[in-house]
């Protein structure tokens, strides 16, 4: 009978079922999306390994009819990573990477759909200059990790000359074996667990709120059933059946919303992460759990809500003054959460992993404590509010009569904000643990350009020095020096450059072309001292097993070799071994060693990094520019932080949509009251302001409680990770402001339907 009432109860029944279905459906869709995220991340990783062009842990194969040379020609454009590869097959059976159907001739290019769109745009002229190849096809989905990935393949030529370069690989398959798994930092695992708990808690709260839509009208219908003979147990079973019907409709809506969102996800990129719709497949076991848990939760919430309502044949006993809410049991929830987390305080990352069940249980109890405390806070505060304008008095009186309903509307956003504040505190507190200094001196150079062997280093230096936005360029070549031609027992470094370049890396007593120096730094280098014996024959660029064939040119240590003291270079390390001016280097070696150019930039020049990258691409296709940075952060930490932002964006969208549905349901419930007030002469402006106050007061109280609980939870989590408690008030206030802005936006969107409801027609009844 309850199911029948839900779907055959006329217009009112259908509207209530529809609102419940939409509210539950939004939550179900987000739950399904969450269960699909691990599969999506795994799919991205599998695609990455399927096209891997470096054999992990395996020796590089010898040249054969089934090998291909792959050059890494990645670049960056205005903060966007562009994956680039040059391919040169060495035989008819050379493997093709996933996503392309044939090898390309030099000058041809296959691009991803996203890169083609970018290249066709008006503001990508600099990128078109950098990769000026002719587009002859598209990379298929199997060759991309996401729909918005920027990638291209182009034909290579004479890559065998650079096969010893780290940017060139010879492979016989594009499917690499996965690298061995490494032990994950306990603090990182804690962050992963907290992200999932904090993002999913508001979803559960929203679903519990949605199944109670239209509660007052439902109870009046149940009173009518009591009048025709139903007892109290029957009415509860009927109410459970009605809630079950709304939940089942919500499951159907949720699947529909998820399928729509799944398709939309293929054209959306959030914080640099994109997926294909095929990636978003929920885990079957979790999908079944959602299908069972949501209807069960709907029935449980309905029966729990009816415990405080007396439904009699002549009406519903709820409009009398209810008993005051008790505080003691509500405090037990957050105190229990703190009790579960307290044993792990001070553990940090060096005392093993955190107990995941205690962490999840403690955080859930603290966040559920927000939903338990908020009704008590709202009831006690609004009970003391009195005088004010008419709109204020209308809002306050309504809140005094139904403070529980007002609190339920705000519960979800309060939980979301409390969790977000706690996570923000934890992420800010532990970010130093995942950030390491690079040692790079950005005051001496801002970019480094690696020049492959065979390229004219001096010409490259002159070109870069004349590039707009470049203040200076220092070029040095590096190789090794040893006592034997092949596979020496030991070798030392050799740095080559003109006098100006050598003065950038060491303190020289004097310098002129043809000089050579030995480096004696802050730590003893016995090998250099041993090899620096005047008159001894050494070999420049010896052949070392595993690094390719060297030039092996002989060089005799001069009797007047000078001593130099190394500086810490722009990369932060001291050079060791020998220094040579360009003329002192054997001629045979000059074209067989690679070089590095350190570039100083005028940072005020427009798009200086892009201009330099274009100049580097003109110098040599395999030349590689790198931007210096003082610090670098763990990729796992950054990926998790990105995942948090993506999840928070989805939850924020759910908050707004669910609040809007809740607000519309509340207005529908009060249609007759609003019409009566208008009929008696109440101004529409007054009623609109009263609706704003009814939303603003609970929201302000909910955000204040969320701030307190979020700071408490964040402080405990920081103590658990053995990190000093610090509060980034800018971020905390930003989180609170985002929550308030979502509510204000929902209130503004509800004004048009409110104005339509404020008509005398609303007094009509059937």
XYZ file of C-alpha atoms in Angstrom:
766
model
C 0.000 0.000 0.000
C 2.862 2.353 0.732
C 4.343 1.749 -2.715
C 0.919 2.347 -4.247
C 0.491 5.613 -2.320
C 3.924 6.766 -3.526
C 3.092 6.333 -7.202
C -0.706 6.591 -7.438
C -1.461 9.306 -4.893
C -2.328 11.936 -7.466
C -0.331 15.015 -8.240
C 0.896 15.520 -4.675
C 2.143 11.941 -4.474
C 3.934 12.190 -7.792
C 5.573 15.507 -6.926
C 6.821 14.155 -3.602
C 8.071 10.947 -5.230
C 9.794 12.990 -7.931
C 11.532 15.287 -5.444
C 12.621 12.320 -3.327
C 13.802 10.482 -6.435
C 15.841 13.433 -7.657
C 17.407 14.029 -4.231
C 18.281 10.364 -3.695
C 19.319 10.025 -7.340
C 21.913 12.796 -7.061
C 23.438 11.057 -4.067
C 23.368 7.638 -5.735
C 25.007 9.070 -8.866
C 27.864 10.505 -6.823
C 28.243 7.238 -4.898
C 28.439 5.314 -8.175
C 30.964 7.831 -9.474
C 33.049 7.381 -6.324
C 33.034 3.591 -6.652
C 34.146 4.033 -10.273
C 37.114 6.288 -9.442
C 39.523 3.426 -8.496
C 38.710 1.684 -11.790
C 39.242 4.947 -13.682
C 42.638 5.514 -12.058
C 43.615 1.901 -12.775
C 42.490 2.265 -16.400
C 44.620 5.406 -16.814
C 47.597 3.558 -15.338
C 47.042 0.528 -17.594
C 46.899 2.775 -20.667
C 50.121 4.444 -19.566
C 51.904 1.108 -19.232
C 50.423 -0.173 -22.514
C 52.221 2.589 -24.430
C 55.366 2.660 -22.308
C 58.442 3.168 -24.492
C 61.053 2.400 -21.833
C 61.564 -1.152 -20.600
C 61.342 -1.065 -16.801
C 63.975 -3.290 -15.230
C 64.945 -4.919 -18.574
C 68.009 -4.450 -20.754
C 67.516 -2.574 -24.016
C 67.158 -5.021 -26.930
C 69.705 -5.142 -29.763
C 68.859 -3.683 -33.152
C 66.704 -6.077 -35.174
C 63.881 -6.287 -37.680
C 61.384 -5.987 -34.797
C 62.732 -2.909 -32.987
C 61.782 0.739 -33.160
C 63.609 3.864 -32.011
C 61.541 6.226 -29.884
C 62.603 9.786 -29.057
C 60.993 11.621 -26.148
C 60.109 15.112 -27.422
C 57.731 16.184 -24.655
C 57.059 19.869 -24.241
C 54.947 22.231 -22.194
C 52.668 25.035 -23.317
C 51.346 27.600 -20.847
C 51.370 25.107 -18.003
C 49.883 22.267 -20.080
C 51.950 19.105 -20.594
C 52.215 17.949 -24.213
C 53.385 14.362 -24.725
C 55.463 13.998 -27.893
C 57.231 11.016 -29.464
C 59.309 10.588 -32.627
C 59.204 7.067 -34.101
C 61.701 5.447 -36.456
C 61.137 1.732 -37.248
C 64.263 -0.403 -37.744
C 62.493 -3.226 -39.588
C 59.256 -4.440 -41.091
C 58.137 -6.067 -37.838
C 58.686 -3.008 -35.647
C 55.847 -2.597 -33.101
C 53.362 0.248 -33.347
C 52.289 2.135 -30.226
C 48.605 1.842 -29.268
C 46.326 4.335 -30.987
C 48.074 4.710 -34.367
C 47.772 2.453 -37.434
C 51.027 3.130 -39.305
C 54.453 4.636 -38.942
C 54.819 8.228 -40.017
C 57.252 9.797 -42.418
C 59.377 12.721 -41.153
C 57.200 15.829 -41.193
C 53.944 13.928 -40.595
C 52.104 13.940 -37.298
C 49.251 12.085 -35.573
C 47.673 14.168 -32.804
C 45.148 13.627 -30.040
C 41.742 15.304 -30.552
C 42.450 17.721 -27.697
C 45.809 18.773 -29.177
C 44.253 19.277 -32.614
C 41.636 21.540 -31.054
C 44.366 23.494 -29.266
C 46.490 23.839 -32.415
C 43.454 25.080 -34.358
C 42.754 27.791 -31.783
C 43.804 31.384 -32.418
C 46.115 31.769 -29.417
C 48.315 28.688 -30.076
C 50.655 30.275 -32.612
C 53.723 29.664 -30.449
C 52.865 25.982 -30.120
C 52.275 25.639 -33.873
C 55.759 27.061 -34.460
C 57.233 24.516 -32.052
C 55.604 21.446 -33.625
C 55.183 22.519 -37.262
C 54.457 19.047 -38.644
C 51.604 18.241 -41.028
C 48.635 16.590 -39.283
C 47.736 13.386 -41.144
C 45.650 11.525 -38.572
C 44.386 11.221 -35.002
C 45.566 9.100 -32.086
C 42.881 6.578 -31.107
C 41.423 6.236 -27.626
C 43.634 3.207 -26.899
C 46.717 5.422 -27.168
C 45.575 8.122 -24.724
C 45.136 8.103 -20.960
C 42.372 10.713 -21.024
C 40.058 12.531 -23.388
C 41.789 15.877 -22.801
C 45.363 14.619 -23.057
C 47.630 16.614 -25.364
C 49.788 14.152 -27.317
C 51.339 13.633 -30.735
C 53.473 11.162 -32.695
C 55.730 12.184 -35.557
C 58.217 10.449 -37.821
C 61.878 10.381 -36.765
C 65.016 10.380 -38.860
C 68.609 9.284 -38.108
C 67.730 8.633 -34.450
C 70.324 5.840 -34.294
C 73.028 8.514 -34.041
C 71.609 9.522 -30.652
C 70.692 6.083 -29.316
C 73.000 6.568 -26.313
C 71.063 9.677 -25.317
C 68.667 9.259 -22.377
C 65.822 10.662 -24.514
C 66.164 7.846 -27.100
C 64.995 4.275 -26.495
C 65.224 1.161 -28.633
C 62.332 -1.179 -27.832
C 60.651 -4.246 -29.306
C 57.321 -3.827 -27.511
C 55.232 -0.981 -26.135
C 53.752 -3.023 -23.304
C 56.101 -2.620 -20.365
C 56.018 -4.620 -17.183
C 54.965 -2.637 -14.143
C 57.548 -1.310 -11.771
C 57.740 -3.069 -8.393
C 55.376 -1.538 -5.868
C 56.966 0.625 -3.215
C 55.941 0.958 0.394
C 53.509 3.838 0.726
C 54.000 6.526 3.329
C 51.577 5.982 6.269
C 50.624 9.665 6.259
C 49.777 9.414 2.544
C 47.554 6.385 3.224
C 45.884 8.369 6.005
C 45.194 11.196 3.558
C 43.681 8.765 1.026
C 41.361 7.293 3.662
C 40.299 10.713 4.927
C 39.566 12.021 1.424
C 37.122 9.183 0.792
C 35.448 9.451 4.203
C 35.093 13.225 4.097
C 33.778 13.308 0.530
C 31.258 10.494 1.046
C 29.824 11.644 4.385
C 27.851 14.595 2.900
C 26.425 12.231 0.279
C 24.986 9.985 2.980
C 23.543 12.988 4.803
C 21.898 14.267 1.605
C 20.306 10.877 0.895
C 18.956 10.687 4.456
C 17.488 14.193 4.030
C 15.964 13.461 0.634
C 13.924 10.474 1.828
C 12.151 12.760 4.348
C 10.842 15.196 1.728
C 7.127 15.870 2.164
C 7.064 14.433 5.677
C 4.244 16.669 6.945
C 1.860 15.819 4.091
C 2.714 12.143 4.431
C 1.825 12.178 8.110
C -1.545 13.797 7.361
C -2.267 11.008 4.878
C -1.364 8.450 7.511
C -3.773 10.106 9.928
C -6.519 9.643 7.344
C -5.613 5.953 7.129
C -5.895 5.716 10.928
C -9.388 7.128 10.605
C -10.442 4.230 8.335
C -9.027 1.533 10.582
C -5.229 1.282 10.286
C -3.294 0.921 13.529
C 0.018 2.618 14.326
C 2.152 -0.344 13.181
C 0.334 -0.434 9.847
C 0.941 3.274 9.308
C 4.651 2.838 9.959
C 4.843 -0.033 7.484
C 2.928 2.044 4.923
C 5.306 4.984 5.497
C 8.270 2.603 5.078
C 6.801 1.325 1.819
C 6.306 4.881 0.583
C 9.923 5.731 1.439
C 11.038 2.522 -0.253
C 9.205 3.569 -3.410
C 10.941 6.961 -3.420
C 14.314 5.294 -2.808
C 13.799 2.824 -5.662
C 12.845 5.700 -7.935
C 15.983 7.466 -6.681
C 18.082 4.438 -7.634
C 16.653 4.588 -11.136
C 17.301 8.348 -11.333
C 20.787 7.834 -9.901
C 21.691 5.290 -12.564
C 20.369 7.686 -15.210
C 22.281 10.636 -13.762
C 25.420 8.488 -13.549
C 25.142 7.373 -17.181
C 24.637 10.983 -18.282
C 27.542 12.150 -16.122
C 29.643 9.269 -17.470
C 29.236 10.599 -20.994
C 29.786 14.212 -19.918
C 33.002 13.166 -18.141
C 34.510 12.351 -21.516
C 34.518 16.019 -22.459
C 35.492 17.518 -19.098
C 38.902 18.068 -17.538
C 39.189 18.895 -13.838
C 42.538 20.003 -12.372
C 44.428 18.379 -15.250
C 42.668 14.996 -14.957
C 40.459 13.657 -17.756
C 38.962 10.235 -18.417
C 37.102 8.367 -21.116
C 33.526 7.232 -20.364
C 34.653 3.609 -20.634
C 36.889 4.128 -17.588
C 33.971 4.884 -15.270
C 32.732 1.388 -14.454
C 31.692 0.965 -10.797
C 33.019 -2.081 -8.984
C 30.170 -4.657 -9.172
C 30.299 -5.513 -5.456
C 30.131 -1.836 -4.447
C 27.323 -1.151 -6.940
C 25.269 -4.007 -5.432
C 26.015 -2.647 -1.947
C 24.677 0.782 -2.976
C 21.559 -0.808 -4.517
C 20.836 -2.578 -1.209
C 22.017 0.063 1.259
C 20.134 3.075 -0.146
C 16.586 1.567 0.096
C 17.452 0.053 3.484
C 18.686 3.432 4.730
C 15.524 5.119 3.410
C 13.307 2.735 5.388
C 15.481 3.073 8.527
C 15.499 6.888 8.389
C 11.703 6.991 7.901
C 10.989 4.683 10.841
C 13.424 6.653 12.995
C 11.725 9.935 12.074
C 8.266 8.561 12.968
C 9.339 7.695 16.501
C 8.761 11.275 17.599
C 5.430 11.680 15.830
C 2.031 10.556 17.182
C -0.332 9.838 14.284
C -3.950 9.644 15.462
C -7.215 9.294 13.489
C -8.045 12.989 13.973
C -4.626 14.461 13.233
C -0.906 14.498 13.815
C 0.379 15.504 17.227
C 3.388 17.515 16.201
C 2.328 21.122 16.193
C 2.375 21.366 19.990
C 5.555 22.464 21.686
C 7.979 19.531 21.423
C 10.175 18.355 24.248
C 13.515 20.094 24.379
C 16.312 18.182 22.701
C 18.818 16.604 25.042
C 22.477 17.448 24.702
C 24.265 14.656 26.557
C 23.868 11.867 24.004
C 24.718 14.218 21.136
C 28.068 14.981 22.761
C 28.836 11.265 23.006
C 29.305 11.030 19.223
C 32.194 13.519 18.822
C 33.691 12.406 22.139
C 33.606 8.799 20.910
C 35.301 9.890 17.695
C 38.045 11.646 19.636
C 38.400 8.530 21.784
C 39.073 6.397 18.697
C 41.624 8.843 17.298
C 43.406 9.638 20.594
C 45.523 6.417 20.783
C 47.164 7.318 17.466
C 48.216 10.844 18.485
C 51.950 11.367 18.016
C 52.386 8.292 15.827
C 53.618 10.242 12.801
C 54.859 8.386 9.741
C 57.638 6.360 11.359
C 55.680 4.092 13.718
C 53.820 1.944 11.205
C 50.492 2.477 9.494
C 47.461 4.002 11.149
C 44.581 1.685 12.074
C 42.242 2.361 9.157
C 39.129 1.193 11.005
C 39.801 3.426 14.004
C 40.575 6.375 11.720
C 37.433 5.905 9.618
C 35.275 5.297 12.691
C 36.656 8.302 14.558
C 36.244 10.703 11.641
C 32.730 9.436 10.874
C 31.654 9.853 14.510
C 33.033 13.401 14.619
C 31.273 14.373 11.387
C 28.026 12.629 12.395
C 28.347 14.598 15.617
C 27.856 17.740 13.507
C 24.476 16.422 12.298
C 23.505 15.488 15.855
C 24.552 18.770 17.472
C 23.184 21.113 14.819
C 19.444 20.576 15.604
C 20.144 21.265 19.291
C 22.138 24.400 18.432
C 19.455 25.696 16.040
C 16.642 25.008 18.519
C 18.378 26.754 21.404
C 19.490 29.777 19.399
C 16.251 30.455 17.496
C 14.279 29.978 20.714
C 15.930 33.119 22.059
C 15.388 35.265 18.951
C 12.484 37.712 19.170
C 12.064 41.292 18.014
C 12.791 42.524 14.534
C 11.093 43.468 11.260
C 8.134 41.459 10.005
C 10.263 39.338 7.657
C 12.585 38.470 10.557
C 9.669 37.548 12.853
C 8.076 35.342 10.171
C 11.383 33.539 9.648
C 12.138 33.134 13.349
C 8.635 31.829 14.132
C 8.867 29.302 11.348
C 12.266 28.148 12.618
C 10.942 27.883 16.149
C 8.100 25.634 14.958
C 10.294 23.406 12.733
C 13.933 23.798 13.765
C 14.585 20.135 12.951
C 13.611 20.620 9.308
C 15.829 23.700 9.029
C 18.767 21.834 10.561
C 18.302 18.894 8.184
C 18.619 21.224 5.204
C 21.961 22.531 6.468
C 23.385 19.256 7.819
C 24.955 18.233 4.544
C 26.756 21.488 3.935
C 27.911 21.662 7.570
C 29.435 18.176 7.317
C 31.085 19.020 3.988
C 32.610 22.254 5.312
C 33.802 20.634 8.562
C 35.501 17.843 6.637
C 36.993 20.263 4.108
C 38.468 22.450 6.870
C 40.014 19.417 8.587
C 41.501 18.122 5.330
C 42.815 21.548 4.380
C 44.560 21.824 7.753
C 46.079 18.363 7.357
C 47.206 18.901 3.755
C 48.757 22.260 4.642
C 50.433 20.829 7.727
C 52.066 17.805 6.095
C 52.926 19.296 2.706
C 56.480 19.968 3.874
C 56.882 16.201 4.400
C 56.217 15.682 0.703
C 58.198 18.702 -0.544
C 61.938 18.486 -1.075
C 64.397 21.219 -2.105
C 65.866 20.628 -5.555
C 69.099 22.452 -4.763
C 68.694 24.471 -7.953
C 69.870 28.074 -7.679
C 67.185 30.074 -9.468
C 69.132 33.287 -8.893
C 71.920 32.111 -11.229
C 69.810 30.432 -13.920
C 66.119 29.906 -14.516
C 66.266 27.318 -17.303
C 68.571 24.546 -18.428
C 68.768 23.290 -22.017
C 70.282 19.877 -22.746
C 71.897 19.753 -26.194
C 72.436 16.266 -27.711
C 75.803 15.221 -29.058
C 76.445 16.235 -32.631
C 74.691 19.581 -32.290
C 76.803 22.725 -32.489
C 76.907 23.853 -28.867
C 78.487 27.258 -29.541
C 75.914 28.063 -32.214
C 73.111 26.952 -29.878
C 74.480 29.225 -27.178
C 74.567 32.217 -29.526
C 71.015 31.563 -30.694
C 69.680 31.330 -27.160
C 71.624 34.403 -26.046
C 69.932 36.374 -28.838
C 66.437 35.131 -28.036
C 64.031 37.849 -26.764
C 63.710 37.664 -22.987
C 67.091 35.944 -22.442
C 69.653 37.903 -20.406
C 72.498 35.418 -20.687
C 73.420 31.870 -21.687
C 76.366 29.809 -20.420
C 77.281 26.589 -22.256
C 79.382 23.676 -20.968
C 79.957 20.149 -22.282
C 80.343 17.150 -20.030
C 81.968 13.743 -20.511
C 84.324 11.498 -18.558
C 88.066 10.966 -18.326
C 89.791 7.651 -17.478
C 93.124 5.849 -17.570
C 91.998 3.211 -20.116
C 90.075 3.267 -23.387
C 87.365 0.729 -22.603
C 85.505 -0.174 -19.417
C 87.860 1.574 -17.003
C 87.767 0.551 -13.361
C 87.006 4.142 -12.481
C 86.571 7.468 -14.229
C 86.172 11.129 -13.300
C 84.078 13.906 -14.748
C 85.305 16.316 -17.405
C 83.693 19.714 -17.962
C 84.505 21.689 -21.126
C 83.720 25.305 -21.966
C 85.200 28.686 -22.676
C 86.792 30.673 -19.885
C 83.603 32.600 -19.138
C 81.654 29.345 -18.782
C 84.300 27.698 -16.599
C 84.302 30.697 -14.271
C 80.588 29.991 -13.662
C 81.408 26.549 -12.239
C 84.742 27.114 -10.485
C 87.101 29.697 -9.037
C 90.013 29.830 -11.502
C 93.455 31.300 -10.750
C 93.642 32.521 -14.368
C 92.282 31.290 -17.669
C 93.042 31.426 -21.378
C 92.145 29.120 -24.248
C 94.084 25.857 -24.097
C 94.240 25.680 -20.276
C 93.186 22.668 -18.184
C 92.383 22.467 -14.484
C 91.880 19.913 -11.764
C 89.031 20.465 -9.326
C 89.640 20.250 -5.580
C 86.446 20.892 -3.667
C 85.083 20.606 -0.164
C 85.537 16.819 0.001
C 88.613 14.718 -0.912
C 88.652 13.311 -4.439
C 91.492 10.811 -4.478
C 90.729 9.565 -7.991
C 91.234 13.033 -9.495
C 94.529 13.441 -7.632
C 95.674 10.035 -8.903
C 94.827 10.775 -12.547
C 96.202 14.355 -12.481
C 99.843 13.231 -12.524
C 101.621 15.493 -15.113
C 102.565 13.673 -18.312
C 100.127 10.808 -17.758
C 98.091 9.665 -20.758
C 94.338 9.661 -20.181
C 91.406 8.962 -22.477
C 88.575 11.393 -23.015
C 85.080 9.931 -23.484
C 86.052 6.272 -22.889
C 83.722 3.390 -23.790
C 81.812 2.338 -20.694
C 79.707 -0.817 -20.797
C 76.021 0.000 -20.857
C 76.461 3.598 -22.017
C 77.494 3.077 -25.636
C 80.646 3.414 -27.692
C 82.895 6.346 -26.773
C 85.340 8.365 -28.888
C 88.259 7.251 -26.680
C 90.585 10.153 -27.645
C 93.966 10.240 -25.917
C 94.996 13.313 -23.918
C 98.152 13.942 -21.928
C 97.976 15.770 -18.606
C 99.982 18.996 -19.079
C 102.838 19.729 -16.732
C 101.425 23.182 -15.915
C 97.895 21.978 -15.126
C 96.231 24.369 -12.713
C 94.128 23.793 -9.634
C 90.595 25.228 -9.322
C 87.997 25.331 -6.557
C 84.487 24.330 -7.695
C 81.406 26.403 -7.008
C 78.022 24.920 -6.453
C 76.505 25.095 -9.904
C 72.983 26.208 -10.799
C 71.879 22.621 -10.203
C 73.170 22.739 -6.622
C 76.095 20.309 -6.800
C 79.866 20.703 -6.993
C 81.634 19.387 -10.056
C 84.579 17.046 -9.631
C 87.362 15.824 -11.884
C 88.857 18.090 -14.594
C 88.037 21.307 -16.398
C 89.174 22.062 -19.968
C 88.837 25.043 -22.197
C 87.378 24.288 -25.622
C 90.737 24.386 -27.437
C 92.300 21.921 -24.991
C 89.723 19.251 -25.861
C 90.818 16.711 -28.528
C 89.118 17.579 -31.824
C 87.744 14.068 -32.316
C 85.697 14.329 -29.123
C 84.135 17.742 -29.718
C 81.256 16.432 -31.845
C 80.636 13.324 -29.724
C 79.704 14.763 -26.351
C 76.525 16.415 -25.163
C 76.221 19.899 -23.731
C 74.174 21.928 -21.298
C 73.257 25.597 -21.555
C 72.263 27.520 -18.431
C 69.868 30.331 -19.326
C 69.133 33.514 -17.367
C 65.746 35.046 -18.159
C 64.053 38.397 -18.018
C 60.946 37.214 -16.190
C 59.057 40.358 -17.104
C 59.215 39.461 -20.807
C 55.873 38.163 -22.151
C 55.681 34.372 -22.371
C 59.443 34.097 -22.077
C 59.370 30.358 -21.336
C 57.369 29.639 -24.491
C 59.696 31.792 -26.614
C 62.761 29.954 -25.264
C 61.132 26.559 -25.872
C 60.511 27.565 -29.498
C 64.145 28.619 -29.871
C 65.276 25.285 -28.410
C 63.058 23.377 -30.870
C 64.763 25.233 -33.747
C 68.215 24.360 -32.416
C 67.585 20.593 -32.448
C 64.437 18.425 -32.216
C 65.965 16.436 -29.347
C 67.181 19.443 -27.354
C 65.354 19.473 -24.014
C 64.560 22.598 -21.936
C 63.939 22.383 -18.184
C 62.604 25.127 -15.912
C 64.362 25.418 -12.557
C 62.399 25.406 -9.317
C 63.561 25.651 -5.731
C 61.304 22.825 -4.509
C 59.564 19.790 -5.937
C 56.599 17.965 -4.445
C 55.790 14.272 -4.309
C 53.785 13.170 -7.336
C 51.613 10.907 -5.159
C 50.807 13.818 -2.849
C 49.974 16.076 -5.797
C 47.780 13.379 -7.370
C 45.886 12.937 -4.115
C 45.456 16.679 -3.715
C 44.127 16.848 -7.287
C 41.734 14.000 -6.511
C 40.503 15.912 -3.480
C 39.810 19.010 -5.581
C 37.953 16.937 -8.201
C 35.891 15.179 -5.528
C 35.207 18.430 -3.691
C 33.948 19.999 -6.925
C 31.521 17.078 -7.411
C 30.354 17.252 -3.784
C 29.877 21.019 -4.052
C 27.709 20.483 -7.142
C 25.706 17.907 -5.185
C 25.372 20.329 -2.264
C 23.921 23.004 -4.507
C 21.553 20.662 -6.358
C 20.320 18.958 -3.180
C 19.809 22.240 -1.343
C 17.814 23.566 -4.276
C 15.598 20.473 -4.281
C 15.172 20.775 -0.487
C 14.259 24.442 -0.765
C 11.700 23.782 -3.499
C 10.173 21.000 -1.405
C 9.891 23.320 1.606
C 8.226 26.010 -0.508
C 5.790 23.473 -1.931
C 4.857 22.363 1.584
C 4.130 25.985 2.559
C 2.251 26.973 -0.604
C -1.091 27.483 1.142
C 0.471 29.394 4.004
C 2.283 31.727 1.611
C -0.899 32.253 -0.412
C -2.849 33.034 2.759
C -0.264 35.591 3.870
C -0.381 37.269 0.456
C -4.201 37.253 0.551
C -4.070 39.063 3.900
C -1.872 41.772 2.412
C 1.694 40.686 3.239
C 4.175 42.238 0.805
C 6.056 39.877 -1.486
C 9.314 41.587 -0.553
C 8.652 40.736 3.099
C 7.995 37.088 2.297
C 11.100 36.868 0.091
C 13.243 38.302 2.897
C 11.673 35.869 5.361
C 12.721 32.966 3.149
C 16.252 34.392 3.017
C 16.366 34.695 6.813
C 15.045 31.140 7.204
C 17.983 29.924 5.160
C 20.632 32.317 6.472
C 20.118 31.710 10.205
C 20.545 27.891 10.126
C 23.385 28.217 7.619
C 25.255 30.668 9.840
C 24.835 28.364 12.836
C 25.795 25.310 10.762
C 28.934 26.969 9.419
C 29.939 28.123 12.919
C 29.547 24.565 14.216
C 31.388 23.229 11.156
C 34.242 25.656 11.832
C 34.580 24.428 15.426
C 34.360 20.734 14.540
C 36.627 21.127 11.501
C 39.330 22.876 13.527
C 39.037 20.213 16.253
C 39.301 17.332 13.791
C 42.125 19.038 11.877
C 44.100 19.603 15.097
C 43.722 15.949 16.126
C 44.805 14.740 12.674
C 47.870 16.994 12.763
C 48.774 15.623 16.177
C 48.342 12.084 14.826
C 50.868 12.827 12.073
C 53.212 14.380 14.667
C 52.910 17.793 13.008
C 52.699 21.146 14.757
C 49.180 22.589 14.787
C 48.845 25.539 12.440
C 45.759 27.058 10.883
C 45.763 28.607 7.429
C 42.948 31.049 8.186
C 42.750 32.215 4.591
C 41.945 28.686 3.389
C 39.605 27.990 6.320
C 37.622 31.160 5.714
C 37.614 30.415 1.986
C 36.046 26.990 2.661
C 33.414 28.604 4.870
C 32.731 31.304 2.285
C 32.283 28.689 -0.466
C 29.672 26.920 1.644
C 27.864 30.190 2.326
C 28.024 31.168 -1.348
C 26.452 27.848 -2.367
C 23.532 28.497 -0.011
C 23.082 32.082 -1.228
C 23.072 30.881 -4.838
C 20.419 28.274 -4.025
C 18.308 30.908 -2.235
C 18.544 33.218 -5.243
C 17.451 30.400 -7.583
C 14.461 29.639 -5.346
C 13.084 33.199 -5.519
C 11.342 32.797 -8.934
C 9.332 29.715 -7.842
C 8.571 31.492 -4.555
C 7.043 34.419 -6.425
C 4.910 32.021 -8.466
C 3.659 30.343 -5.300
C 2.638 33.652 -3.692
C -0.718 33.838 -5.465
C -4.279 33.552 -4.129
C -4.692 30.533 -6.438
C -2.636 28.579 -3.962
C -5.596 28.570 -1.542
C -7.528 26.219 -3.810
C -7.711 22.606 -2.693
C -8.907 19.319 -4.107
